[in-house]
Structures are given as structure tokens and as C-alpha cells.
Amino acid sequence: MASSNHFFEGAEKLLEVWFLRTEDGQDLRNIPREDWEEVLKTVRCQIISTMKNESQDAYLLSESSMFVSDRRFILKTCGTTLLHNALQPMLELAKKKCGFHTVEDIFYSRKNFMRPELQHNMHRSFEEEVIILEDLFEDGAAYCLGRMNGDCWYLYTTDNPDSSKPGQVEPDQTLEILMMDLEPDAMKLFHKNGIDPAEIAKISGIADLEPGTIIDDFLFEPCGYSMNGLLPDGAYMNIHVTPEKEFSYASFETNVSKESYAELIKRVLNVFKPGRFVMTLFANKTSATYPGDSAFQDQVLDYQRQDWQASQFSNYYLTFCNYAKVKTKPS
């Protein structure tokens, strides 16, 4: 059982940057691992393991995940990490090692923290985070979706009408499910108990979320679980679990292309059994799921939708919803 003064912030800071290719051969995967390790030192996390396929490299981190493809960089970190410290060195590496001079799209997002006062100054408030982003990127816009007195979700992104940076032409989409108040029985698997992480993935149902996923996962001491998954055609997923009852949290993220995410969403919820969750879906105009509203039903399993918001950007459509478990009335 967690002591009264023990706390870990499971909610992640998520950065996704797309670069504009101007010549053949530009590829972020040409940046050596040792360079990424230096960047991650400034963030205060480290690489645990890596795997790769023909489309991207996946790094499992001591605090979440990093994915690197030819012109897309994703960094996701939890706890009290300093993700914004990675911004400047990452841009410099992309320029010096790969010849990328122009950022085409940027997305920085996170759920509101349970205990923001424990974060370092640059991440203590979204306003402070935006100030740093504004110094580095043009045409940025900052948003807050959800309830200011409950679960909300912050977003900073480019909304650039400049035709010289038209945004992603290839289909692109990202689904996130951020879950809180997880069922204690479901969380027992994610404590050190002598079971191999691969076996945990099978027993929990994680291994069956999306057929064909190649999994790299890790079980932390004394508890906590992280997983990266790679699929064909540039698709990925990641899962991170903070199982302690007092501040339980789990996240699921994927860019796998689907016309409907309804069944995948149900499978994720059945693994973690949250009391409530936030769900977001980004889809650009060439995505099979665009605009994506159909995934956000009024009721999903025994969860009732509390809030529904949508935003149309220059090249993406965003849908945001809060859900809470329906409370059974006493007989």
C-alpha cells in the first residue's frame, strides 16, 4: 500500500513534431541513439530498450515513450520530467543531422495534473508551458477542453493558413484514452509479482488489443507498467500504467488507421476498468476516420458521456469527450 506521502503523477506530457521535407534522404532515424540519450538527460529520463521496423524506431523510456520516424518525432513523459527541455536540442539535431529547417506541425498536449504543485516551474501551469512553446514556434494556438473544475485537457498546436506549410497530406490520426480510478483488482497484475511482462500483456488482454502488434514492455519496481507497440505502415501504440489505488492512472495511445474505433475502445476499457476517462481523437482530412465523431457515442459499455467538444483546425479535426462510469442505484 502506498504511504501517505508517496505520489506519482501518471498523466503524461505529449509532444509530436512533424518536419517539412525539402530534399531526398532527410530522416530523423539517422540521429544516433547517443544523441537522443543526451537529449533525454535534460528531460530527466533514460532509454530502457528499443525496437524498430521499416517505418520507425520505438524507445521505451524510464518515464514513458519516444517514437522516431523519417520526419515525425514523438516524446511522451510522465512524473516530474522536464519535457520542454528537449525542444531546443531536438530541433537542433533535426537541423544539423538531417537538414530539417521547418516544422510543419506541432502538437503538445496533456491532461490536467493531479498535483501540479509538484511539477518543476516550466510545467507547473499550462500558461508557463505555452510561453516556452511560443518562443520556438510560429502560428501556435493554445486551448483547454473539458471542465476547469474537473478533468480537462490542454493543447498547443500550429494552426497555420500558410499554403507553403499545408500540413500532412498522408492520412494521420491519433486516439488517446486517459483513464483514472482504475479497478484495484485489475491493477494487481501491474505490481512486481514474479510474472513476466509478456505474460502480463497476455493475461490482461493488452496483447490482444490490436492483432499483429509487436510488443516491447517493462514492469517497474515495485509497480508500474509501460509498453510500446509497433504495427505495419507506420502505426504504433503505447500504454503506461500507474496502478497505485490513491492515484491510479493508465493511458492508451495509437495512430492505427480505422474507420471506427468503437471495438478497440471497448477492449481497452475492459483491460483497465476505469471509473472515468478522457478520450481524444485527432484526424486529418485524408484519414479513414475523418472527422471521427462516430467513436464518441453517448454511452460506451457502462460509461456515460459527460462532455463532448470538437474543434476544426486547418488540417485536422479534434474530438474530445469525458466519460464516467454509470453508478448503479441501490435496489
PDB file of N, CA, C and O in Angstrom, residues 84-160:
ATOM      1  N   HIS A  84       9.875  19.946 -21.857  1.00  0.00           N
ATOM      2  CA  HIS A  84      10.195  21.132 -22.648  1.00  0.00           C
ATOM      3  C   HIS A  84      11.704  21.356 -22.803  1.00  0.00           C
ATOM      4  O   HIS A  84      12.128  22.059 -23.719  1.00  0.00           O
ATOM      5  N   ASN A  85      12.495  20.749 -21.937  1.00  0.00           N
ATOM      6  CA  ASN A  85      13.948  20.844 -22.100  1.00  0.00           C
ATOM      7  C   ASN A  85      14.433  20.164 -23.377  1.00  0.00           C
ATOM      8  O   ASN A  85      15.535  20.430 -23.853  1.00  0.00           O
ATOM      9  N   ALA A  86      13.608  19.261 -23.924  1.00  0.00           N
ATOM     10  CA  ALA A  86      14.002  18.537 -25.132  1.00  0.00           C
ATOM     11  C   ALA A  86      13.764  19.345 -26.398  1.00  0.00           C
ATOM     12  O   ALA A  86      14.310  19.003 -27.455  1.00  0.00           O
ATOM     13  N   LEU A  87      12.974  20.390 -26.325  1.00  0.00           N
ATOM     14  CA  LEU A  87      12.537  21.092 -27.530  1.00  0.00           C
ATOM     15  C   LEU A  87      13.708  21.648 -28.340  1.00  0.00           C
ATOM     16  O   LEU A  87      13.866  21.332 -29.525  1.00  0.00           O
ATOM     17  N   GLN A  88      14.517  22.492 -27.722  1.00  0.00           N
ATOM     18  CA  GLN A  88      15.599  23.149 -28.440  1.00  0.00           C
ATOM     19  C   GLN A  88      16.646  22.151 -28.961  1.00  0.00           C
ATOM     20  O   GLN A  88      17.005  22.193 -30.138  1.00  0.00           O
ATOM     21  N   PRO A  89      17.142  21.229 -28.124  1.00  0.00           N
ATOM     22  CA  PRO A  89      18.127  20.274 -28.656  1.00  0.00           C
ATOM     23  C   PRO A  89      17.563  19.356 -29.727  1.00  0.00           C
ATOM     24  O   PRO A  89      18.281  18.978 -30.667  1.00  0.00           O
ATOM     25  N   MET A  90      16.279  19.003 -29.640  1.00  0.00           N
ATOM     26  CA  MET A  90      15.674  18.169 -30.676  1.00  0.00           C
ATOM     27  C   MET A  90      15.613  18.918 -32.006  1.00  0.00           C
ATOM     28  O   MET A  90      15.939  18.358 -33.073  1.00  0.00           O
ATOM     29  N   LEU A  91      15.239  20.186 -31.967  1.00  0.00           N
ATOM     30  CA  LEU A  91      15.192  20.988 -33.193  1.00  0.00           C
ATOM     31  C   LEU A  91      16.590  21.153 -33.794  1.00  0.00           C
ATOM     32  O   LEU A  91      16.758  21.103 -35.023  1.00  0.00           O
ATOM     33  N   GLU A  92      17.580  21.326 -32.940  1.00  0.00           N
ATOM     34  CA  GLU A  92      18.957  21.478 -33.418  1.00  0.00           C
ATOM     35  C   GLU A  92      19.473  20.188 -34.047  1.00  0.00           C
ATOM     36  O   GLU A  92      20.150  20.210 -35.084  1.00  0.00           O
ATOM     37  N   LEU A  93      19.167  19.045 -33.432  1.00  0.00           N
ATOM     38  CA  LEU A  93      19.572  17.763 -34.018  1.00  0.00           C
ATOM     39  C   LEU A  93      18.913  17.546 -35.373  1.00  0.00           C
ATOM     40  O   LEU A  93      19.557  17.083 -36.324  1.00  0.00           O
ATOM     41  N   ALA A  94      17.635  17.861 -35.472  1.00  0.00           N
ATOM     42  CA  ALA A  94      16.914  17.687 -36.730  1.00  0.00           C
ATOM     43  C   ALA A  94      17.528  18.549 -37.831  1.00  0.00           C
ATOM     44  O   ALA A  94      17.603  18.135 -38.999  1.00  0.00           O
ATOM     45  N   LYS A  95      17.988  19.714 -37.451  1.00  0.00           N
ATOM     46  CA  LYS A  95      18.600  20.627 -38.429  1.00  0.00           C
ATOM     47  C   LYS A  95      20.003  20.186 -38.814  1.00  0.00           C
ATOM     48  O   LYS A  95      20.336  20.073 -40.000  1.00  0.00           O
ATOM     49  N   LYS A  96      20.840  19.900 -37.810  1.00  0.00           N
ATOM     50  CA  LYS A  96      22.247  19.601 -38.069  1.00  0.00           C
ATOM     51  C   LYS A  96      22.454  18.213 -38.658  1.00  0.00           C
ATOM     52  O   LYS A  96      23.287  18.025 -39.550  1.00  0.00           O
ATOM     53  N   LYS A  97      21.720  17.213 -38.149  1.00  0.00           N
ATOM     54  CA  LYS A  97      21.954  15.836 -38.572  1.00  0.00           C
ATOM     55  C   LYS A  97      21.084  15.413 -39.765  1.00  0.00           C
ATOM     56  O   LYS A  97      21.428  14.454 -40.458  1.00  0.00           O
ATOM     57  N   CYS A  98      19.966  16.130 -39.979  1.00  0.00           N
ATOM     58  CA  CYS A  98      19.020  15.682 -41.007  1.00  0.00           C
ATOM     59  C   CYS A  98      18.660  16.758 -42.029  1.00  0.00           C
ATOM     60  O   CYS A  98      17.985  16.456 -43.014  1.00  0.00           O
ATOM     61  N   GLY A  99      19.052  17.994 -41.787  1.00  0.00           N
ATOM     62  CA  GLY A  99      18.741  19.064 -42.727  1.00  0.00           C
ATOM     63  C   GLY A  99      17.320  19.576 -42.664  1.00  0.00           C
ATOM     64  O   GLY A  99      16.861  20.263 -43.585  1.00  0.00           O
ATOM     65  N   PHE A 100      16.608  19.264 -41.558  1.00  0.00           N
ATOM     66  CA  PHE A 100      15.245  19.784 -41.388  1.00  0.00           C
ATOM     67  C   PHE A 100      15.305  21.196 -40.812  1.00  0.00           C
ATOM     68  O   PHE A 100      15.768  21.395 -39.686  1.00  0.00           O
ATOM     69  N   HIS A 101      14.769  22.162 -41.555  1.00  0.00           N
ATOM     70  CA  HIS A 101      14.790  23.552 -41.121  1.00  0.00           C
ATOM     71  C   HIS A 101      13.403  24.077 -40.744  1.00  0.00           C
ATOM     72  O   HIS A 101      13.301  25.118 -40.095  1.00  0.00           O
ATOM     73  N   THR A 102      12.353  23.361 -41.153  1.00  0.00           N
ATOM     74  CA  THR A 102      10.999  23.878 -40.980  1.00  0.00           C
ATOM     75  C   THR A 102      10.121  22.856 -40.270  1.00  0.00           C
ATOM     76  O   THR A 102      10.056  21.691 -40.672  1.00  0.00           O
ATOM     77  N   VAL A 103       9.450  23.308 -39.210  1.00  0.00           N
ATOM     78  CA  VAL A 103       8.449  22.488 -38.524  1.00  0.00           C
ATOM     79  C   VAL A 103       7.119  22.664 -39.250  1.00  0.00           C
ATOM     80  O   VAL A 103       6.629  23.782 -39.411  1.00  0.00           O
ATOM     81  N   GLU A 104       6.556  21.562 -39.683  1.00  0.00           N
ATOM     82  CA  GLU A 104       5.286  21.603 -40.410  1.00  0.00           C
ATOM     83  C   GLU A 104       4.089  21.602 -39.474  1.00  0.00           C
ATOM     84  O   GLU A 104       3.125  22.349 -39.656  1.00  0.00           O
ATOM     85  N   ASP A 105       4.139  20.758 -38.454  1.00  0.00           N
ATOM     86  CA  ASP A 105       3.063  20.680 -37.464  1.00  0.00           C
ATOM     87  C   ASP A 105       3.661  20.369 -36.100  1.00  0.00           C
ATOM     88  O   ASP A 105       4.646  19.623 -36.004  1.00  0.00           O
ATOM     89  N   ILE A 106       3.063  20.918 -35.065  1.00  0.00           N
ATOM     90  CA  ILE A 106       3.439  20.557 -33.703  1.00  0.00           C
ATOM     91  C   ILE A 106       2.168  20.368 -32.890  1.00  0.00           C
ATOM     92  O   ILE A 106       1.184  21.103 -33.054  1.00  0.00           O
ATOM     93  N   PHE A 107       2.190  19.359 -32.026  1.00  0.00           N
ATOM     94  CA  PHE A 107       1.100  19.115 -31.086  1.00  0.00           C
ATOM     95  C   PHE A 107       1.732  18.876 -29.715  1.00  0.00           C
ATOM     96  O   PHE A 107       2.564  17.979 -29.561  1.00  0.00           O
ATOM     97  N   TYR A 108       1.359  19.694 -28.746  1.00  0.00           N
ATOM     98  CA  TYR A 108       1.746  19.441 -27.358  1.00  0.00           C
ATOM     99  C   TYR A 108       0.457  19.364 -26.555  1.00  0.00           C
ATOM    100  O   TYR A 108      -0.392  20.268 -26.630  1.00  0.00           O
ATOM    101  N   SER A 109       0.294  18.298 -25.794  1.00  0.00           N
ATOM    102  CA  SER A 109      -0.954  18.129 -25.050  1.00  0.00           C
ATOM    103  C   SER A 109      -0.708  17.401 -23.743  1.00  0.00           C
ATOM    104  O   SER A 109       0.285  16.683 -23.590  1.00  0.00           O
ATOM    105  N   ARG A 110      -1.627  17.578 -22.831  1.00  0.00           N
ATOM    106  CA  ARG A 110      -1.627  16.817 -21.579  1.00  0.00           C
ATOM    107  C   ARG A 110      -2.954  17.007 -20.865  1.00  0.00           C
ATOM    108  O   ARG A 110      -3.646  18.017 -21.044  1.00  0.00           O
ATOM    109  N   LYS A 111      -3.286  16.031 -20.050  1.00  0.00           N
ATOM    110  CA  LYS A 111      -4.396  16.186 -19.105  1.00  0.00           C
ATOM    111  C   LYS A 111      -3.943  17.065 -17.941  1.00  0.00           C
ATOM    112  O   LYS A 111      -2.744  17.173 -17.669  1.00  0.00           O
ATOM    113  N   ASN A 112      -4.890  17.677 -17.254  1.00  0.00           N
ATOM    114  CA  ASN A 112      -4.508  18.433 -16.055  1.00  0.00           C
ATOM    115  C   ASN A 112      -3.935  17.489 -15.005  1.00  0.00           C
ATOM    116  O   ASN A 112      -4.365  16.342 -14.855  1.00  0.00           O
ATOM    117  N   PHE A 113      -2.913  17.963 -14.312  1.00  0.00           N
ATOM    118  CA  PHE A 113      -2.230  17.138 -13.320  1.00  0.00           C
ATOM    119  C   PHE A 113      -3.056  17.007 -12.046  1.00  0.00           C
ATOM    120  O   PHE A 113      -3.812  17.919 -11.668  1.00  0.00           O
ATOM    121  N   MET A 114      -2.879  15.880 -11.361  1.00  0.00           N
ATOM    122  CA  MET A 114      -3.492  15.714 -10.047  1.00  0.00           C
ATOM    123  C   MET A 114      -2.851  16.652  -9.032  1.00  0.00           C
ATOM    124  O   MET A 114      -3.528  17.262  -8.206  1.00  0.00           O
ATOM    125  N   ARG A 115      -1.505  16.753  -9.116  1.00  0.00           N
ATOM    126  CA  ARG A 115      -0.779  17.609  -8.169  1.00  0.00           C
ATOM    127  C   ARG A 115       0.228  18.484  -8.932  1.00  0.00           C
ATOM    128  O   ARG A 115       1.418  18.195  -8.974  1.00  0.00           O
ATOM    129  N   PRO A 116      -0.253  19.548  -9.548  1.00  0.00           N
ATOM    130  CA  PRO A 116       0.633  20.400 -10.354  1.00  0.00           C
ATOM    131  C   PRO A 116       1.727  21.069  -9.542  1.00  0.00           C
ATOM    132  O   PRO A 116       2.785  21.402 -10.088  1.00  0.00           O
ATOM    133  N   GLU A 117       1.502  21.243  -8.246  1.00  0.00           N
ATOM    134  CA  GLU A 117       2.498  21.926  -7.414  1.00  0.00           C
ATOM    135  C   GLU A 117       3.789  21.129  -7.285  1.00  0.00           C
ATOM    136  O   GLU A 117       4.837  21.686  -6.915  1.00  0.00           O
ATOM    137  N   LEU A 118       3.756  19.836  -7.622  1.00  0.00           N
ATOM    138  CA  LEU A 118       4.956  19.007  -7.556  1.00  0.00           C
ATOM    139  C   LEU A 118       5.787  19.075  -8.834  1.00  0.00           C
ATOM    140  O   LEU A 118       6.920  18.589  -8.867  1.00  0.00           O
ATOM    141  N   GLN A 119       5.242  19.674  -9.886  1.00  0.00           N
ATOM    142  CA  GLN A 119       5.989  19.810 -11.127  1.00  0.00           C
ATOM    143  C   GLN A 119       7.029  20.917 -11.004  1.00  0.00           C
ATOM    144  O   GLN A 119       6.904  21.830 -10.189  1.00  0.00           O
ATOM    145  N   HIS A 120       8.062  20.837 -11.829  1.00  0.00           N
ATOM    146  CA  HIS A 120       9.033  21.919 -11.902  1.00  0.00           C
ATOM    147  C   HIS A 120       8.382  23.131 -12.569  1.00  0.00           C
ATOM    148  O   HIS A 120       7.369  23.017 -13.266  1.00  0.00           O
ATOM    149  N   ASN A 121       8.969  24.288 -12.377  1.00  0.00           N
ATOM    150  CA  ASN A 121       8.330  25.542 -12.771  1.00  0.00           C
ATOM    151  C   ASN A 121       7.818  25.545 -14.202  1.00  0.00           C
ATOM    152  O   ASN A 121       6.713  26.026 -14.478  1.00  0.00           O
ATOM    153  N   MET A 122       8.605  25.017 -15.155  1.00  0.00           N
ATOM    154  CA  MET A 122       8.209  25.112 -16.555  1.00  0.00           C
ATOM    155  C   MET A 122       6.943  24.328 -16.871  1.00  0.00           C
ATOM    156  O   MET A 122       6.278  24.583 -17.878  1.00  0.00           O
ATOM    157  N   HIS A 123       6.589  23.349 -16.012  1.00  0.00           N
ATOM    158  CA  HIS A 123       5.391  22.542 -16.249  1.00  0.00           C
ATOM    159  C   HIS A 123       4.341  22.691 -15.150  1.00  0.00           C
ATOM    160  O   HIS A 123       3.380  21.927 -15.125  1.00  0.00           O
ATOM    161  N   ARG A 124       4.505  23.670 -14.304  1.00  0.00           N
ATOM    162  CA  ARG A 124       3.561  23.817 -13.184  1.00  0.00           C
ATOM    163  C   ARG A 124       2.201  24.322 -13.655  1.00  0.00           C
ATOM    164  O   ARG A 124       1.178  24.050 -13.044  1.00  0.00           O
ATOM    165  N   SER A 125       2.210  25.081 -14.749  1.00  0.00           N
ATOM    166  CA  SER A 125       0.945  25.549 -15.316  1.00  0.00           C
ATOM    167  C   SER A 125       1.040  25.500 -16.834  1.00  0.00           C
ATOM    168  O   SER A 125       2.135  25.598 -17.417  1.00  0.00           O
ATOM    169  N   PHE A 126      -0.099  25.355 -17.484  1.00  0.00           N
ATOM    170  CA  PHE A 126      -0.115  25.330 -18.937  1.00  0.00           C
ATOM    171  C   PHE A 126       0.324  26.677 -19.512  1.00  0.00           C
ATOM    172  O   PHE A 126       0.969  26.738 -20.559  1.00  0.00           O
ATOM    173  N   GLU A 127       0.012  27.738 -18.817  1.00  0.00           N
ATOM    174  CA  GLU A 127       0.415  29.070 -19.275  1.00  0.00           C
ATOM    175  C   GLU A 127       1.939  29.170 -19.378  1.00  0.00           C
ATOM    176  O   GLU A 127       2.472  29.738 -20.337  1.00  0.00           O
ATOM    177  N   GLU A 128       2.643  28.621 -18.393  1.00  0.00           N
ATOM    178  CA  GLU A 128       4.108  28.636 -18.432  1.00  0.00           C
ATOM    179  C   GLU A 128       4.629  27.786 -19.589  1.00  0.00           C
ATOM    180  O   GLU A 128       5.600  28.143 -20.260  1.00  0.00           O
ATOM    181  N   GLU A 129       3.987  26.659 -19.827  1.00  0.00           N
ATOM    182  CA  GLU A 129       4.395  25.793 -20.934  1.00  0.00           C
ATOM    183  C   GLU A 129       4.224  26.499 -22.281  1.00  0.00           C
ATOM    184  O   GLU A 129       5.063  26.391 -23.172  1.00  0.00           O
ATOM    185  N   VAL A 130       3.127  27.231 -22.413  1.00  0.00           N
ATOM    186  CA  VAL A 130       2.848  27.929 -23.666  1.00  0.00           C
ATOM    187  C   VAL A 130       3.886  29.016 -23.932  1.00  0.00           C
ATOM    188  O   VAL A 130       4.304  29.225 -25.080  1.00  0.00           O
ATOM    189  N   ILE A 131       4.319  29.709 -22.898  1.00  0.00           N
ATOM    190  CA  ILE A 131       5.340  30.751 -23.072  1.00  0.00           C
ATOM    191  C   ILE A 131       6.598  30.177 -23.719  1.00  0.00           C
ATOM    192  O   ILE A 131       7.180  30.765 -24.638  1.00  0.00           O
ATOM    193  N   ILE A 132       7.013  28.995 -23.259  1.00  0.00           N
ATOM    194  CA  ILE A 132       8.200  28.350 -23.823  1.00  0.00           C
ATOM    195  C   ILE A 132       7.955  27.936 -25.274  1.00  0.00           C
ATOM    196  O   ILE A 132       8.807  28.138 -26.149  1.00  0.00           O
ATOM    197  N   LEU A 133       6.792  27.380 -25.553  1.00  0.00           N
ATOM    198  CA  LEU A 133       6.465  26.950 -26.910  1.00  0.00           C
ATOM    199  C   LEU A 133       6.401  28.136 -27.868  1.00  0.00           C
ATOM    200  O   LEU A 133       6.856  28.055 -29.012  1.00  0.00           O
ATOM    201  N   GLU A 134       5.858  29.234 -27.396  1.00  0.00           N
ATOM    202  CA  GLU A 134       5.719  30.429 -28.242  1.00  0.00           C
ATOM    203  C   GLU A 134       7.073  30.996 -28.646  1.00  0.00           C
ATOM    204  O   GLU A 134       7.199  31.635 -29.696  1.00  0.00           O
ATOM    205  N   ASP A 135       8.080  30.784 -27.816  1.00  0.00           N
ATOM    206  CA  ASP A 135       9.424  31.270 -28.149  1.00  0.00           C
ATOM    207  C   ASP A 135      10.063  30.476 -29.279  1.00  0.00           C
ATOM    208  O   ASP A 135      11.007  30.952 -29.923  1.00  0.00           O
ATOM    209  N   LEU A 136       9.552  29.271 -29.527  1.00  0.00           N
ATOM    210  CA  LEU A 136      10.179  28.379 -30.503  1.00  0.00           C
ATOM    211  C   LEU A 136       9.380  28.186 -31.781  1.00  0.00           C
ATOM    212  O   LEU A 136       9.950  27.859 -32.823  1.00  0.00           O
ATOM    213  N   PHE A 137       8.063  28.361 -31.713  1.00  0.00           N
ATOM    214  CA  PHE A 137       7.207  28.024 -32.843  1.00  0.00           C
ATOM    215  C   PHE A 137       6.323  29.199 -33.227  1.00  0.00           C
ATOM    216  O   PHE A 137       5.869  29.959 -32.376  1.00  0.00           O
ATOM    217  N   GLU A 138       6.049  29.294 -34.537  1.00  0.00           N
ATOM    218  CA  GLU A 138       5.180  30.337 -35.052  1.00  0.00           C
ATOM    219  C   GLU A 138       3.763  29.799 -35.247  1.00  0.00           C
ATOM    220  O   GLU A 138       3.557  28.603 -35.394  1.00  0.00           O
ATOM    221  N   ASP A 139       2.813  30.717 -35.248  1.00  0.00           N
ATOM    222  CA  ASP A 139       1.426  30.386 -35.566  1.00  0.00           C
ATOM    223  C   ASP A 139       0.839  29.354 -34.602  1.00  0.00           C
ATOM    224  O   ASP A 139       0.037  28.498 -34.996  1.00  0.00           O
ATOM    225  N   GLY A 140       1.237  29.419 -33.335  1.00  0.00           N
ATOM    226  CA  GLY A 140       0.709  28.486 -32.347  1.00  0.00           C
ATOM    227  C   GLY A 140      -0.605  28.980 -31.754  1.00  0.00           C
ATOM    228  O   GLY A 140      -0.885  30.185 -31.718  1.00  0.00           O
ATOM    229  N   ALA A 141      -1.398  28.042 -31.290  1.00  0.00           N
ATOM    230  CA  ALA A 141      -2.667  28.359 -30.626  1.00  0.00           C
ATOM    231  C   ALA A 141      -2.828  27.414 -29.445  1.00  0.00           C
ATOM    232  O   ALA A 141      -2.541  26.225 -29.551  1.00  0.00           O
ATOM    233  N   ALA A 142      -3.290  27.938 -28.319  1.00  0.00           N
ATOM    234  CA  ALA A 142      -3.423  27.161 -27.083  1.00  0.00           C
ATOM    235  C   ALA A 142      -4.894  27.020 -26.711  1.00  0.00           C
ATOM    236  O   ALA A 142      -5.665  27.982 -26.814  1.00  0.00           O
ATOM    237  N   TYR A 143      -5.261  25.832 -26.240  1.00  0.00           N
ATOM    238  CA  TYR A 143      -6.657  25.535 -25.939  1.00  0.00           C
ATOM    239  C   TYR A 143      -6.765  24.744 -24.634  1.00  0.00           C
ATOM    240  O   TYR A 143      -5.829  24.038 -24.245  1.00  0.00           O
ATOM    241  N   CYS A 144      -7.921  24.832 -24.029  1.00  0.00           N
ATOM    242  CA  CYS A 144      -8.280  23.969 -22.897  1.00  0.00           C
ATOM    243  C   CYS A 144      -9.662  23.409 -23.169  1.00  0.00           C
ATOM    244  O   CYS A 144     -10.615  24.166 -23.391  1.00  0.00           O
ATOM    245  N   LEU A 145      -9.781  22.085 -23.167  1.00  0.00           N
ATOM    246  CA  LEU A 145     -11.064  21.425 -23.376  1.00  0.00           C
ATOM    247  C   LEU A 145     -11.438  20.657 -22.117  1.00  0.00           C
ATOM    248  O   LEU A 145     -10.563  20.142 -21.416  1.00  0.00           O
ATOM    249  N   GLY A 146     -12.736  20.583 -21.841  1.00  0.00           N
ATOM    250  CA  GLY A 146     -13.194  19.886 -20.657  1.00  0.00           C
ATOM    251  C   GLY A 146     -13.587  20.831 -19.549  1.00  0.00           C
ATOM    252  O   GLY A 146     -13.803  22.027 -19.774  1.00  0.00           O
ATOM    253  N   ARG A 147     -13.645  20.309 -18.337  1.00  0.00           N
ATOM    254  CA  ARG A 147     -14.149  21.061 -17.187  1.00  0.00           C
ATOM    255  C   ARG A 147     -12.990  21.641 -16.380  1.00  0.00           C
ATOM    256  O   ARG A 147     -12.121  20.911 -15.930  1.00  0.00           O
ATOM    257  N   MET A 148     -13.014  22.939 -16.186  1.00  0.00           N
ATOM    258  CA  MET A 148     -11.960  23.590 -15.420  1.00  0.00           C
ATOM    259  C   MET A 148     -11.972  23.145 -13.967  1.00  0.00           C
ATOM    260  O   MET A 148     -10.956  23.210 -13.277  1.00  0.00           O
ATOM    261  N   ASN A 149     -13.110  22.681 -13.484  1.00  0.00           N
ATOM    262  CA  ASN A 149     -13.192  22.186 -12.106  1.00  0.00           C
ATOM    263  C   ASN A 149     -13.255  20.663 -12.059  1.00  0.00           C
ATOM    264  O   ASN A 149     -13.731  20.065 -11.096  1.00  0.00           O
ATOM    265  N   GLY A 150     -12.749  20.025 -13.107  1.00  0.00           N
ATOM    266  CA  GLY A 150     -12.720  18.565 -13.164  1.00  0.00           C
ATOM    267  C   GLY A 150     -11.614  18.112 -14.095  1.00  0.00           C
ATOM    268  O   GLY A 150     -10.515  18.659 -14.087  1.00  0.00           O
ATOM    269  N   ASP A 151     -11.907  17.129 -14.905  1.00  0.00           N
ATOM    270  CA  ASP A 151     -10.924  16.636 -15.867  1.00  0.00           C
ATOM    271  C   ASP A 151     -10.929  17.527 -17.104  1.00  0.00           C
ATOM    272  O   ASP A 151     -11.960  17.696 -17.761  1.00  0.00           O
ATOM    273  N   CYS A 152      -9.768  18.100 -17.409  1.00  0.00           N
ATOM    274  CA  CYS A 152      -9.635  18.890 -18.629  1.00  0.00           C
ATOM    275  C   CYS A 152      -8.367  18.487 -19.352  1.00  0.00           C
ATOM    276  O   CYS A 152      -7.527  17.743 -18.824  1.00  0.00           O
ATOM    277  N   TRP A 153      -8.213  18.970 -20.562  1.00  0.00           N
ATOM    278  CA  TRP A 153      -7.128  18.556 -21.447  1.00  0.00           C
ATOM    279  C   TRP A 153      -6.616  19.776 -22.180  1.00  0.00           C
ATOM    280  O   TRP A 153      -7.391  20.538 -22.772  1.00  0.00           O
ATOM    281  N   TYR A 154      -5.310  19.980 -22.111  1.00  0.00           N
ATOM    282  CA  TYR A 154      -4.687  21.152 -22.708  1.00  0.00           C
ATOM    283  C   TYR A 154      -4.038  20.782 -24.043  1.00  0.00           C
ATOM    284  O   TYR A 154      -3.474  19.691 -24.196  1.00  0.00           O
ATOM    285  N   LEU A 155      -4.073  21.734 -24.979  1.00  0.00           N
ATOM    286  CA  LEU A 155      -3.482  21.515 -26.292  1.00  0.00           C
ATOM    287  C   LEU A 155      -2.824  22.793 -26.801  1.00  0.00           C
ATOM    288  O   LEU A 155      -3.406  23.881 -26.724  1.00  0.00           O
ATOM    289  N   TYR A 156      -1.613  22.638 -27.320  1.00  0.00           N
ATOM    290  CA  TYR A 156      -0.956  23.692 -28.073  1.00  0.00           C
ATOM    291  C   TYR A 156      -0.627  23.115 -29.435  1.00  0.00           C
ATOM    292  O   TYR A 156      -0.022  22.036 -29.539  1.00  0.00           O
ATOM    293  N   THR A 157      -1.037  23.806 -30.504  1.00  0.00           N
ATOM    294  CA  THR A 157      -0.781  23.296 -31.846  1.00  0.00           C
ATOM    295  C   THR A 157      -0.636  24.447 -32.822  1.00  0.00           C
ATOM    296  O   THR A 157      -1.059  25.570 -32.552  1.00  0.00           O
ATOM    297  N   THR A 158      -0.032  24.160 -33.956  1.00  0.00           N
ATOM    298  CA  THR A 158       0.023  25.143 -35.028  1.00  0.00           C
ATOM    299  C   THR A 158      -1.302  25.130 -35.783  1.00  0.00           C
ATOM    300  O   THR A 158      -1.883  24.073 -36.017  1.00  0.00           O
ATOM    301  N   ASP A 159      -1.768  26.290 -36.138  1.00  0.00           N
ATOM    302  CA  ASP A 159      -2.965  26.409 -36.962  1.00  0.00           C
ATOM    303  C   ASP A 159      -2.604  27.378 -38.082  1.00  0.00           C
ATOM    304  O   ASP A 159      -3.000  28.542 -38.092  1.00  0.00           O
ATOM    305  N   ASN A 160      -1.807  26.861 -39.028  1.00  0.00           N
ATOM    306  CA  ASN A 160      -1.119  27.715 -39.996  1.00  0.00           C
ATOM    307  C   ASN A 160      -1.850  27.741 -41.328  1.00  0.00           C
ATOM    308  O   ASN A 160      -1.930  26.727 -42.014  1.00  0.00           O
TER     309      ASN A 160
END
